[in-house]
PDB file of C-alpha atoms in Angstrom:
ATOM      1  CA  MET D   1     -70.217  89.209 -28.887  1.00  0.00           C
ATOM      2  CA  SER D   2     -70.973  90.808 -32.399  1.00  0.00           C
ATOM      3  CA  ALA D   3     -72.762  94.597 -32.094  1.00  0.00           C
ATOM      4  CA  THR D   4     -75.779  93.267 -34.321  1.00  0.00           C
ATOM      5  CA  ALA D   5     -76.240  90.082 -32.427  1.00  0.00           C
ATOM      6  CA  SER D   6     -80.194  89.355 -31.582  1.00  0.00           C
ATOM      7  CA  VAL D   7     -80.775  89.271 -28.532  1.00  0.00           C
ATOM      8  CA  GLN D   8     -81.907  85.830 -27.992  1.00  0.00           C
ATOM      9  CA  ASP D   9     -77.293  85.214 -28.742  1.00  0.00           C
ATOM     10  CA  ARG D  10     -77.091  88.219 -26.163  1.00  0.00           C
ATOM     11  CA  LEU D  11     -78.873  86.092 -23.687  1.00  0.00           C
ATOM     12  CA  SER D  12     -77.159  82.723 -24.047  1.00  0.00           C
ATOM     13  CA  ASP D  13     -74.259  84.431 -23.747  1.00  0.00           C
ATOM     14  CA  VAL D  14     -74.959  85.476 -20.306  1.00  0.00           C
ATOM     15  CA  ARG D  15     -76.781  82.906 -19.187  1.00  0.00           C
ATOM     16  CA  LYS D  16     -73.655  81.074 -20.429  1.00  0.00           C
ATOM     17  CA  HIS D  17     -71.090  83.611 -18.423  1.00  0.00           C
ATOM     18  CA  ILE D  18     -73.049  83.777 -14.689  1.00  0.00           C
ATOM     19  CA  ALA D  19     -73.198  79.629 -15.041  1.00  0.00           C
ATOM     20  CA  GLN D  20     -69.292  80.056 -15.379  1.00  0.00           C
ATOM     21  CA  THR D  21     -68.490  82.128 -12.859  1.00  0.00           C
ATOM     22  CA  GLU D  22     -71.160  80.078 -10.450  1.00  0.00           C
ATOM     23  CA  LEU D  23     -68.400  77.491 -11.718  1.00  0.00           C
ATOM     24  CA  ARG D  24     -65.428  80.063 -10.784  1.00  0.00           C
ATOM     25  CA  PHE D  25     -66.603  80.816  -7.678  1.00  0.00           C
ATOM     26  CA  GLY D  26     -68.050  77.466  -6.288  1.00  0.00           C
ATOM     27  CA  ARG D  27     -71.618  78.481  -6.462  1.00  0.00           C
ATOM     28  CA  LYS D  28     -73.956  75.305  -6.622  1.00  0.00           C
ATOM     29  CA  SER D  29     -74.550  75.554 -10.695  1.00  0.00           C
ATOM     30  CA  GLY D  30     -78.519  77.295 -11.239  1.00  0.00           C
ATOM     31  CA  SER D  31     -78.119  79.242  -7.999  1.00  0.00           C
ATOM     32  CA  VAL D  32     -78.135  82.646  -9.712  1.00  0.00           C
ATOM     33  CA  GLN D  33     -81.256  84.370 -11.487  1.00  0.00           C
ATOM     34  CA  LEU D  34     -81.317  86.136 -13.680  1.00  0.00           C
ATOM     35  CA  LEU D  35     -83.320  89.726 -14.559  1.00  0.00           C
ATOM     36  CA  ALA D  36     -83.527  90.685 -17.860  1.00  0.00           C
ATOM     37  CA  VAL D  37     -83.443  95.123 -17.698  1.00  0.00           C
ATOM     38  CA  SER D  38     -86.206  95.483 -20.146  1.00  0.00           C
ATOM     39  CA  LYS D  39     -86.051  99.120 -19.607  1.00  0.00           C
ATOM     40  CA  THR D  40     -86.133 102.177 -22.972  1.00  0.00           C
ATOM     41  CA  PHE D  41     -86.208  98.933 -24.655  1.00  0.00           C
ATOM     42  CA  PRO D  42     -89.760  97.821 -27.159  1.00  0.00           C
ATOM     43  CA  VAL D  43     -91.882  94.797 -26.740  1.00  0.00           C
ATOM     44  CA  GLU D  44     -90.294  93.274 -29.577  1.00  0.00           C
ATOM     45  CA  CYS D  45     -87.243  92.720 -28.048  1.00  0.00           C
ATOM     46  CA  ILE D  46     -88.952  91.322 -24.991  1.00  0.00           C
ATOM     47  CA  VAL D  47     -90.562  89.012 -26.987  1.00  0.00           C
ATOM     48  CA  ASP D  48     -87.647  87.708 -28.791  1.00  0.00           C
ATOM     49  CA  ALA D  49     -86.140  87.437 -24.974  1.00  0.00           C
ATOM     50  CA  ILE D  50     -89.258  85.155 -24.373  1.00  0.00           C
ATOM     51  CA  LYS D  51     -88.339  82.923 -27.329  1.00  0.00           C
ATOM     52  CA  ALA D  52     -85.513  82.234 -25.690  1.00  0.00           C
ATOM     53  CA  GLY D  53     -87.142  81.059 -22.335  1.00  0.00           C
ATOM     54  CA  GLN D  54     -86.321  84.430 -20.093  1.00  0.00           C
ATOM     55  CA  ARG D  55     -89.409  84.905 -17.739  1.00  0.00           C
ATOM     56  CA  GLN D  56     -87.843  87.519 -15.589  1.00  0.00           C
ATOM     57  CA  PHE D  57     -88.221  91.740 -16.572  1.00  0.00           C
ATOM     58  CA  GLY D  58     -87.154  94.437 -14.673  1.00  0.00           C
ATOM     59  CA  GLU D  59     -88.914  97.971 -15.480  1.00  0.00           C
ATOM     60  CA  ASN D  60     -88.094 101.279 -14.115  1.00  0.00           C
ATOM     61  CA  TYR D  61     -90.876 103.169 -15.193  1.00  0.00           C
ATOM     62  CA  PHE D  62     -94.188 102.986 -14.891  1.00  0.00           C
ATOM     63  CA  GLN D  63     -95.468 104.607 -17.471  1.00  0.00           C
ATOM     64  CA  GLU D  64     -93.080 103.254 -19.257  1.00  0.00           C
ATOM     65  CA  ALA D  65     -93.252  99.853 -18.356  1.00  0.00           C
ATOM     66  CA  ARG D  66     -97.598 100.057 -18.407  1.00  0.00           C
ATOM     67  CA  GLY D  67     -98.012  99.824 -21.954  1.00  0.00           C
ATOM     68  CA  LYS D  68     -95.874  96.475 -22.442  1.00  0.00           C
ATOM     69  CA  ILE D  69     -97.544  94.625 -19.278  1.00  0.00           C
ATOM     70  CA  ALA D  70    -100.625  95.670 -20.935  1.00  0.00           C
ATOM     71  CA  ASP D  71     -99.620  94.565 -25.066  1.00  0.00           C
ATOM     72  CA  GLY D  72    -101.119  90.984 -26.604  1.00  0.00           C
ATOM     73  CA  ARG D  73     -97.650  90.404 -28.191  1.00  0.00           C
ATOM     74  CA  LEU D  74     -96.738  89.309 -24.908  1.00  0.00           C
ATOM     75  CA  ASN D  75     -98.015  87.046 -22.526  1.00  0.00           C
ATOM     76  CA  THR D  76     -98.044  88.178 -19.365  1.00  0.00           C
ATOM     77  CA  GLU D  77     -99.119  85.044 -17.083  1.00  0.00           C
ATOM     78  CA  ALA D  78     -95.678  83.574 -18.582  1.00  0.00           C
ATOM     79  CA  ILE D  79     -93.755  86.507 -17.395  1.00  0.00           C
ATOM     80  CA  GLU D  80     -92.966  88.152 -13.925  1.00  0.00           C
ATOM     81  CA  TRP D  81     -92.037  91.890 -13.382  1.00  0.00           C
ATOM     82  CA  HIS D  82     -90.306  93.552 -11.293  1.00  0.00           C
ATOM     83  CA  PHE D  83     -90.068  97.543 -10.271  1.00  0.00           C
ATOM     84  CA  ILE D  84     -86.803  98.113 -10.182  1.00  0.00           C
ATOM     85  CA  GLY D  85     -87.493 101.936 -10.589  1.00  0.00           C
ATOM     86  CA  PRO D  86     -87.635 104.933  -7.809  1.00  0.00           C
ATOM     87  CA  VAL D  87     -90.961 103.985  -5.851  1.00  0.00           C
ATOM     88  CA  GLN D  88     -93.249 107.477  -5.779  1.00  0.00           C
ATOM     89  CA  GLY D  89     -95.785 107.546  -3.131  1.00  0.00           C
ATOM     90  CA  ASN D  90     -98.298 108.970  -5.516  1.00  0.00           C
ATOM     91  CA  LYS D  91     -97.734 105.971  -7.961  1.00  0.00           C
ATOM     92  CA  ALA D  92     -97.611 102.792  -5.015  1.00  0.00           C
ATOM     93  CA  ALA D  93    -100.861 101.802  -6.088  1.00  0.00           C
ATOM     94  CA  ARG D  94    -100.402 101.254  -9.675  1.00  0.00           C
ATOM     95  CA  ILE D  95     -97.079 100.082  -8.552  1.00  0.00           C
ATOM     96  CA  ALA D  96     -99.169  97.535  -6.615  1.00  0.00           C
ATOM     97  CA  CYS D  97    -101.260  96.392  -9.006  1.00  0.00           C
ATOM     98  CA  ALA D  98     -98.820  95.612 -11.997  1.00  0.00           C
ATOM     99  CA  PHE D  99     -96.144  94.674 -10.700  1.00  0.00           C
ATOM    100  CA  ASP D 100     -94.883  90.811  -9.409  1.00  0.00           C
ATOM    101  CA  TRP D 101     -92.445  92.491  -7.449  1.00  0.00           C
ATOM    102  CA  VAL D 102     -90.685  95.676  -6.423  1.00  0.00           C
ATOM    103  CA  GLN D 103     -86.973  95.279  -5.226  1.00  0.00           C
ATOM    104  CA  THR D 104     -86.335  99.029  -4.203  1.00  0.00           C
ATOM    105  CA  VAL D 105     -88.150  99.947  -1.046  1.00  0.00           C
ATOM    106  CA  ASP D 106     -86.114 101.715   1.057  1.00  0.00           C
ATOM    107  CA  ARG D 107     -89.179 103.239   3.610  1.00  0.00           C
ATOM    108  CA  LEU D 108     -91.452 101.861   5.857  1.00  0.00           C
ATOM    109  CA  VAL D 109     -94.045 104.570   4.519  1.00  0.00           C
ATOM    110  CA  ILE D 110     -93.596 103.130   0.899  1.00  0.00           C
ATOM    111  CA  ALA D 111     -94.026  99.364   2.101  1.00  0.00           C
ATOM    112  CA  GLU D 112     -96.950 101.081   3.781  1.00  0.00           C
ATOM    113  CA  ARG D 113     -98.641 102.218   0.475  1.00  0.00           C
ATOM    114  CA  LEU D 114     -97.902  99.286  -1.470  1.00  0.00           C
ATOM    115  CA  ASN D 115     -98.929  96.854   1.604  1.00  0.00           C
ATOM    116  CA  GLU D 116    -102.283  98.819   1.062  1.00  0.00           C
ATOM    117  CA  GLN D 117    -102.782  99.001  -2.275  1.00  0.00           C
ATOM    118  CA  ARG D 118    -101.651  95.749  -3.404  1.00  0.00           C
ATOM    119  CA  PRO D 119    -104.946  93.657  -4.739  1.00  0.00           C
ATOM    120  CA  GLY D 120    -106.579  90.726  -2.155  1.00  0.00           C
ATOM    121  CA  HIS D 121    -107.141  88.645  -5.308  1.00  0.00           C
ATOM    122  CA  LEU D 122    -103.384  88.879  -5.626  1.00  0.00           C
ATOM    123  CA  PRO D 123    -100.941  87.585  -3.871  1.00  0.00           C
ATOM    124  CA  PRO D 124     -98.416  89.104  -1.868  1.00  0.00           C
ATOM    125  CA  LEU D 125     -96.237  91.745  -3.377  1.00  0.00           C
ATOM    126  CA  ASN D 126     -93.085  89.833  -3.323  1.00  0.00           C
ATOM    127  CA  VAL D 127     -90.580  92.897  -2.348  1.00  0.00           C
ATOM    128  CA  CYS D 128     -86.254  93.155  -1.781  1.00  0.00           C
ATOM    129  CA  LEU D 129     -85.703  96.180   0.482  1.00  0.00           C
ATOM    130  CA  GLN D 130     -82.972  98.519  -1.227  1.00  0.00           C
ATOM    131  CA  VAL D 131     -79.338  99.039   0.985  1.00  0.00           C
ATOM    132  CA  ASN D 132     -77.433 101.537  -0.689  1.00  0.00           C
ATOM    133  CA  ILE D 133     -75.050  99.606   0.532  1.00  0.00           C
ATOM    134  CA  SER D 134     -72.401 102.407   0.054  1.00  0.00           C
ATOM    135  CA  ALA D 135     -73.242 105.087   1.668  1.00  0.00           C
ATOM    136  CA  GLU D 136     -73.377 107.397  -1.271  1.00  0.00           C
ATOM    137  CA  PRO D 137     -75.466 110.537  -0.749  1.00  0.00           C
ATOM    138  CA  SER D 138     -77.093 111.104  -3.997  1.00  0.00           C
ATOM    139  CA  LYS D 139     -78.223 107.505  -4.081  1.00  0.00           C
ATOM    140  CA  ALA D 140     -81.674 105.953  -2.699  1.00  0.00           C
ATOM    141  CA  GLY D 141     -81.806 102.614   0.086  1.00  0.00           C
ATOM    142  CA  VAL D 142     -81.478 102.722   3.280  1.00  0.00           C
ATOM    143  CA  ASN D 143     -78.789 102.542   5.604  1.00  0.00           C
ATOM    144  CA  PRO D 144     -76.805  98.924   6.725  1.00  0.00           C
ATOM    145  CA  GLU D 145     -77.960 100.106  10.515  1.00  0.00           C
ATOM    146  CA  GLU D 146     -80.862 100.825   9.445  1.00  0.00           C
ATOM    147  CA  VAL D 147     -81.886  97.624   7.930  1.00  0.00           C
ATOM    148  CA  ARG D 148     -83.119  95.544  10.889  1.00  0.00           C
ATOM    149  CA  LYS D 149     -85.685  97.904  11.410  1.00  0.00           C
ATOM    150  CA  LEU D 150     -86.516  98.197   8.439  1.00  0.00           C
ATOM    151  CA  VAL D 151     -86.961  94.355   7.834  1.00  0.00           C
ATOM    152  CA  LYS D 152     -88.478  94.010  10.713  1.00  0.00           C
ATOM    153  CA  ALA D 153     -92.012  96.706  10.277  1.00  0.00           C
ATOM    154  CA  VAL D 154     -92.011  94.975   6.552  1.00  0.00           C
ATOM    155  CA  ALA D 155     -91.915  91.336   7.735  1.00  0.00           C
ATOM    156  CA  GLN D 156     -95.495  92.172   9.583  1.00  0.00           C
ATOM    157  CA  LEU D 157     -97.527  93.386   6.436  1.00  0.00           C
ATOM    158  CA  PRO D 158     -99.561  90.936   5.451  1.00  0.00           C
ATOM    159  CA  ARG D 159     -99.708  91.780   1.544  1.00  0.00           C
ATOM    160  CA  LEU D 160     -96.600  91.783   1.332  1.00  0.00           C
ATOM    161  CA  ARG D 161     -93.786  88.941   1.283  1.00  0.00           C
ATOM    162  CA  LEU D 162     -90.103  90.456   2.549  1.00  0.00           C
ATOM    163  CA  ARG D 163     -88.084  88.041   0.051  1.00  0.00           C
ATOM    164  CA  GLY D 164     -84.453  89.857   0.449  1.00  0.00           C
ATOM    165  CA  LEU D 165     -82.094  92.169   0.317  1.00  0.00           C
ATOM    166  CA  MET D 166     -81.320  94.860  -2.677  1.00  0.00           C
ATOM    167  CA  ALA D 167     -78.079  97.211  -3.550  1.00  0.00           C
ATOM    168  CA  ILE D 168     -76.565  99.119  -6.335  1.00  0.00           C
ATOM    169  CA  PRO D 169     -72.261 100.447  -5.176  1.00  0.00           C
ATOM    170  CA  LYS D 170     -70.920 102.828  -5.950  1.00  0.00           C
ATOM    171  CA  PRO D 171     -69.287 102.042  -9.193  1.00  0.00           C
ATOM    172  CA  THR D 172     -65.422 100.742  -9.817  1.00  0.00           C
ATOM    173  CA  ALA D 173     -63.570  98.825 -12.352  1.00  0.00           C
ATOM    174  CA  ASP D 174     -61.625  97.366 -10.580  1.00  0.00           C
ATOM    175  CA  PHE D 175     -62.951  93.293  -8.811  1.00  0.00           C
ATOM    176  CA  VAL D 176     -61.792  93.280  -5.283  1.00  0.00           C
ATOM    177  CA  GLN D 177     -63.617  97.066  -5.381  1.00  0.00           C
ATOM    178  CA  GLN D 178     -66.691  95.943  -6.822  1.00  0.00           C
ATOM    179  CA  ARG D 179     -66.558  92.701  -4.293  1.00  0.00           C
ATOM    180  CA  LEU D 180     -66.434  94.493  -0.745  1.00  0.00           C
ATOM    181  CA  PRO D 181     -70.103  95.821  -1.140  1.00  0.00           C
ATOM    182  CA  PHE D 182     -71.257  92.921  -2.146  1.00  0.00           C
ATOM    183  CA  ARG D 183     -69.103  90.793   0.354  1.00  0.00           C
ATOM    184  CA  ALA D 184     -71.058  93.816   2.718  1.00  0.00           C
ATOM    185  CA  LEU D 185     -74.662  92.905   1.619  1.00  0.00           C
ATOM    186  CA  TYR D 186     -74.473  89.296   1.623  1.00  0.00           C
ATOM    187  CA  GLU D 187     -73.248  89.914   5.594  1.00  0.00           C
ATOM    188  CA  THR D 188     -76.194  91.906   6.677  1.00  0.00           C
ATOM    189  CA  PHE D 189     -78.756  89.273   4.651  1.00  0.00           C
ATOM    190  CA  GLU D 190     -77.053  85.914   6.045  1.00  0.00           C
ATOM    191  CA  GLN D 191     -76.814  88.110   9.938  1.00  0.00           C
ATOM    192  CA  LEU D 192     -80.611  88.447   9.031  1.00  0.00           C
ATOM    193  CA  ARG D 193     -81.796  84.901   8.282  1.00  0.00           C
ATOM    194  CA  ALA D 194     -80.012  83.756  10.980  1.00  0.00           C
ATOM    195  CA  GLU D 195     -82.328  85.723  13.174  1.00  0.00           C
ATOM    196  CA  GLY D 196     -85.329  84.091  11.579  1.00  0.00           C
ATOM    197  CA  PHE D 197     -86.451  86.172   8.739  1.00  0.00           C
ATOM    198  CA  PRO D 198     -87.016  83.944   5.908  1.00  0.00           C
ATOM    199  CA  LEU D 199     -85.164  85.587   3.158  1.00  0.00           C
ATOM    200  CA  ASP D 200     -84.184  83.714  -0.214  1.00  0.00           C
ATOM    201  CA  THR D 201     -83.403  86.850  -2.729  1.00  0.00           C
ATOM    202  CA  LEU D 202     -80.103  88.543  -2.778  1.00  0.00           C
ATOM    203  CA  SER D 203     -80.457  91.092  -5.541  1.00  0.00           C
ATOM    204  CA  MET D 204     -76.889  92.677  -6.614  1.00  0.00           C
ATOM    205  CA  GLY D 205     -75.323  92.561  -9.646  1.00  0.00           C
ATOM    206  CA  MET D 206     -75.416  94.375 -12.413  1.00  0.00           C
ATOM    207  CA  SER D 207     -73.259  94.174 -16.587  1.00  0.00           C
ATOM    208  CA  ASP D 208     -70.500  94.832 -15.697  1.00  0.00           C
ATOM    209  CA  ASP D 209     -70.018  94.246 -12.424  1.00  0.00           C
ATOM    210  CA  LEU D 210     -71.608  90.534 -12.481  1.00  0.00           C
ATOM    211  CA  GLU D 211     -68.915  88.421 -11.154  1.00  0.00           C
ATOM    212  CA  ALA D 212     -67.921  90.593  -8.173  1.00  0.00           C
ATOM    213  CA  ALA D 213     -71.227  89.949  -7.439  1.00  0.00           C
ATOM    214  CA  ILE D 214     -72.154  86.050  -7.534  1.00  0.00           C
ATOM    215  CA  ALA D 215     -68.437  85.549  -6.117  1.00  0.00           C
ATOM    216  CA  GLU D 216     -70.212  86.832  -2.572  1.00  0.00           C
ATOM    217  CA  GLY D 217     -73.711  85.050  -2.998  1.00  0.00           C
ATOM    218  CA  ALA D 218     -76.035  86.996  -5.748  1.00  0.00           C
ATOM    219  CA  THR D 219     -78.695  84.965  -6.699  1.00  0.00           C
ATOM    220  CA  LEU D 220     -80.688  87.101  -8.264  1.00  0.00           C
ATOM    221  CA  VAL D 221     -78.379  89.514 -11.261  1.00  0.00           C
ATOM    222  CA  ARG D 222     -80.138  92.582 -12.858  1.00  0.00           C
ATOM    223  CA  VAL D 223     -78.599  92.564 -16.378  1.00  0.00           C
ATOM    224  CA  GLY D 224     -80.121  95.231 -19.440  1.00  0.00           C
ATOM    225  CA  THR D 225     -76.983  95.888 -21.505  1.00  0.00           C
ATOM    226  CA  ALA D 226     -75.586  92.813 -22.454  1.00  0.00           C
ATOM    227  CA  ILE D 227     -78.968  91.021 -23.569  1.00  0.00           C
ATOM    228  CA  PHE D 228     -80.172  93.918 -25.358  1.00  0.00           C
ATOM    229  CA  GLY D 229     -77.361  96.430 -25.921  1.00  0.00           C
ATOM    230  CA  THR D 230     -76.747 100.262 -26.273  1.00  0.00           C
ATOM    231  CA  ARG D 231     -79.935 102.007 -24.937  1.00  0.00           C
ATOM    232  CA  ASN D 232     -80.632 105.317 -26.215  1.00  0.00           C
ATOM    233  CA  MET D 233     -81.620 107.465 -23.218  1.00  0.00           C
TER     234      MET D 233
END
């Protein structure tokens, strides 16, 4: 894809890539959803993606996301906003009010704050638990050994709807090595489902490891660069 390709062209290519990867690894067609990670990109890029039929968008920074969500150029009723950055305790209330999903819950105290601050007139906030599947000391996420305990606690919070697990494994260019942490997360996910927890979302895989994630059972992939281009940080 040319560096000058439009957002709509890039989005079309990513969707084709997902469909081809589903077929390649025996996944059901349409079983993998696409979250367009729009952090650092302007509203104009989101408008272009919406015109191409994209409805799910991910943001990492509340201050930036707040302006986009309030922008009159976006029909926010047609958009599903996912918060995918670290949840700071002092911003939990605003995140709970503004977003449809939070994918980065890794502590009970954060879940409790989101639950307490979710407005009663809104449906329960969809959440995923972030798992530190590669056990990286510098990375956020609950340890795999503690996932079940956190799942059990979060599932009891009435203003949250626990949907599944999310992870950002340690990066590697080796396809076989990419698959290993995704497989581990999938096994944890399936074990929890077998125990009766109604989980339906396995959020894993980004632009550089999308194929490995789909091969190992992802239901939602988070893609930014391949859709919107290189970020100017």
